[in-house]
GROMACS .gro file of C-alpha atoms in nm:
model
  129
    1MET     CA    1   4.311  -0.843  -2.886
    2THR     CA    2   4.453  -0.983  -2.564
    3GLU     CA    3   4.263  -1.270  -2.404
    4THR     CA    4   4.145  -1.183  -2.056
    5PRO     CA    5   4.066  -1.440  -1.788
    6ILE     CA    6   3.712  -1.504  -1.678
    7PRO     CA    7   3.638  -1.402  -1.320
    8ASP     CA    8   3.788  -1.620  -1.049
    9PHE     CA    9   3.471  -1.738  -0.876
   10ALA     CA   10   3.670  -1.968  -0.648
   11SER     CA   11   3.838  -1.667  -0.487
   12GLY     CA   12   3.503  -1.540  -0.364
   13GLY     CA   13   3.365  -1.870  -0.243
   14GLY     CA   14   3.155  -1.898  -0.559
   15LEU     CA   15   3.012  -1.544  -0.546
   16LEU     CA   16   3.169  -1.225  -0.672
   17PRO     CA   17   3.052  -0.866  -0.641
   18ALA     CA   18   2.904  -0.723  -0.962
   19ILE     CA   19   2.871  -0.347  -1.001
   20ALA     CA   20   2.614  -0.216  -1.247
   21GLN     CA   21   2.704   0.122  -1.395
   22ASP     CA   22   2.504   0.335  -1.636
   23ALA     CA   23   2.681   0.308  -1.971
   24GLU     CA   24   2.584   0.661  -2.072
   25ASN     CA   25   2.664   0.875  -1.767
   26GLY     CA   26   2.882   0.649  -1.550
   27GLN     CA   27   2.649   0.658  -1.248
   28VAL     CA   28   2.682   0.355  -1.022
   29LEU     CA   29   2.340   0.194  -1.019
   30MET     CA   30   2.376  -0.099  -0.785
   31LEU     CA   31   2.592  -0.373  -0.637
   32ALA     CA   32   2.481  -0.734  -0.659
   33TRP     CA   33   2.640  -1.077  -0.663
   34MET     CA   34   2.718  -1.317  -0.944
   35ASN     CA   35   2.799  -1.686  -0.944
   36GLU     CA   36   2.937  -1.865  -1.249
   37GLU     CA   37   2.590  -1.960  -1.371
   38ALA     CA   38   2.472  -1.594  -1.356
   39TRP     CA   39   2.794  -1.491  -1.534
   40ARG     CA   40   2.739  -1.739  -1.818
   41GLU     CA   41   2.371  -1.641  -1.861
   42THR     CA   42   2.464  -1.273  -1.864
   43LEU     CA   43   2.720  -1.341  -2.138
   44SER     CA   44   2.479  -1.546  -2.347
   45SER     CA   45   2.166  -1.333  -2.302
   46GLY     CA   46   2.310  -0.982  -2.304
   47ARG     CA   47   2.101  -0.898  -1.998
   48ALA     CA   48   2.216  -0.871  -1.638
   49VAL     CA   49   2.164  -1.185  -1.433
   50TYR     CA   50   2.268  -1.201  -1.069
   51PHE     CA   51   2.260  -1.447  -0.782
   52SER     CA   52   2.017  -1.350  -0.510
   53ARG     CA   53   2.158  -1.445  -0.171
   54SER     CA   54   1.823  -1.392   0.002
   55ARG     CA   55   1.634  -1.613  -0.247
   56ASN     CA   56   1.927  -1.851  -0.305
   57ARG     CA   57   1.866  -1.855  -0.679
   58LEU     CA   58   1.941  -1.671  -1.003
   59TRP     CA   59   1.784  -1.328  -1.027
   60ARG     CA   60   1.724  -1.201  -1.375
   61LYS     CA   61   1.720  -0.825  -1.326
   62GLY     CA   62   1.375  -0.698  -1.416
   63GLU     CA   63   1.202  -1.037  -1.398
   64GLU     CA   64   0.934  -0.894  -1.165
   65SER     CA   65   0.961  -0.518  -1.221
   66GLY     CA   66   1.033  -0.507  -1.595
   67HIS     CA   67   1.333  -0.286  -1.515
   68VAL     CA   68   1.589  -0.485  -1.712
   69GLN     CA   69   1.956  -0.407  -1.758
   70THR     CA   70   2.089  -0.454  -2.113
   71VAL     CA   71   2.462  -0.515  -2.097
   72VAL     CA   72   2.675  -0.286  -2.313
   73GLU     CA   73   3.019  -0.383  -2.181
   74ILE     CA   74   3.166  -0.609  -1.917
   75ARG     CA   75   3.493  -0.550  -1.736
   76VAL     CA   76   3.673  -0.759  -1.475
   77ASP     CA   77   3.914  -0.602  -1.225
   78CYS     CA   78   4.286  -0.669  -1.193
   79ASP     CA   79   4.241  -0.954  -0.942
   80ALA     CA   80   3.959  -1.110  -1.149
   81ASP     CA   81   3.737  -1.098  -0.838
   82THR     CA   82   3.503  -0.807  -0.915
   83ILE     CA   83   3.276  -0.760  -1.216
   84LEU     CA   84   3.168  -0.431  -1.370
   85LEU     CA   85   2.863  -0.430  -1.595
   86ARG     CA   86   2.812  -0.118  -1.802
   87VAL     CA   87   2.441  -0.126  -1.880
   88HIS     CA   88   2.144   0.049  -2.031
   89GLN     CA   89   1.893   0.057  -1.745
   90GLN     CA   90   1.523   0.041  -1.823
   91GLY     CA   91   1.330   0.203  -1.538
   92ALA     CA   92   1.459   0.215  -1.180
   93ALA     CA   93   1.763   0.009  -1.086
   94CYS     CA   94   1.669   0.013  -0.718
   95HIS     CA   95   1.381  -0.197  -0.580
   96GLU     CA   96   1.281   0.110  -0.377
   97GLY     CA   97   1.201   0.297  -0.700
   98TYR     CA   98   1.517   0.510  -0.738
   99ALA     CA   99   1.741   0.526  -1.047
  100THR     CA  100   2.032   0.413  -0.829
  101CYS     CA  101   2.049   0.211  -0.510
  102PHE     CA  102   2.289   0.478  -0.383
  103PHE     CA  103   2.022   0.741  -0.325
  104ARG     CA  104   2.121   0.823   0.034
  105LYS     CA  105   2.406   1.062   0.117
  106VAL     CA  106   2.580   1.039   0.456
  107GLU     CA  107   2.558   1.387   0.606
  108ASP     CA  108   2.779   1.372   0.913
  109ALA     CA  109   3.012   1.168   1.133
  110GLY     CA  110   2.707   1.032   1.319
  111GLY     CA  111   2.600   0.851   1.003
  112ARG     CA  112   2.279   1.048   0.946
  113THR     CA  113   2.161   1.023   0.587
  114GLN     CA  114   1.956   1.229   0.351
  115ILE     CA  115   1.781   1.116   0.032
  116VAL     CA  116   1.946   1.304  -0.251
  117GLU     CA  117   1.798   1.136  -0.559
  118PRO     CA  118   1.443   1.165  -0.692
  119LEU     CA  119   1.201   0.876  -0.659
  120LEU     CA  120   1.120   0.749  -1.007
  121LYS     CA  121   0.834   0.520  -0.914
  122ASP     CA  122   0.656   0.408  -0.600
  123PRO     CA  123   0.760   0.047  -0.533
  124ALA     CA  124   0.395  -0.044  -0.464
  125GLU     CA  125   0.325   0.042  -0.828
  126ILE     CA  126   0.619  -0.173  -0.948
  127TYR     CA  127   0.569  -0.494  -0.752
  128ASP     CA  128   0.264  -0.700  -0.676
  129ARG     CA  129   0.273  -0.697  -0.297
   0.00000   0.00000   0.00000
């Protein structure tokens, strides 16, 4: 086995993009951000942990919704500045209640979109708001 470098967090100013992909069907579920602390906790816990830029703190996926991501495999790209998590997703990946955050399809050059994925759960039923 060849040793691979850990991600280069310095190249991204401390934050790197982390793509979550369904380990079974390859569907891209979401894009989030990781700092080194989130990376280390993800490695040690086996569950996806991200850095929330809006909350300015670690975000343990599913901590409020129960929709956790169990990590099956982790890959790092050729420049060591993007992380791919292949996960088993429990419930909706998207905070809007969809299986994927990429539930809108751009329909035309004007940028109009259409929802093309089914809603799994009403967000009002997921979060205490």
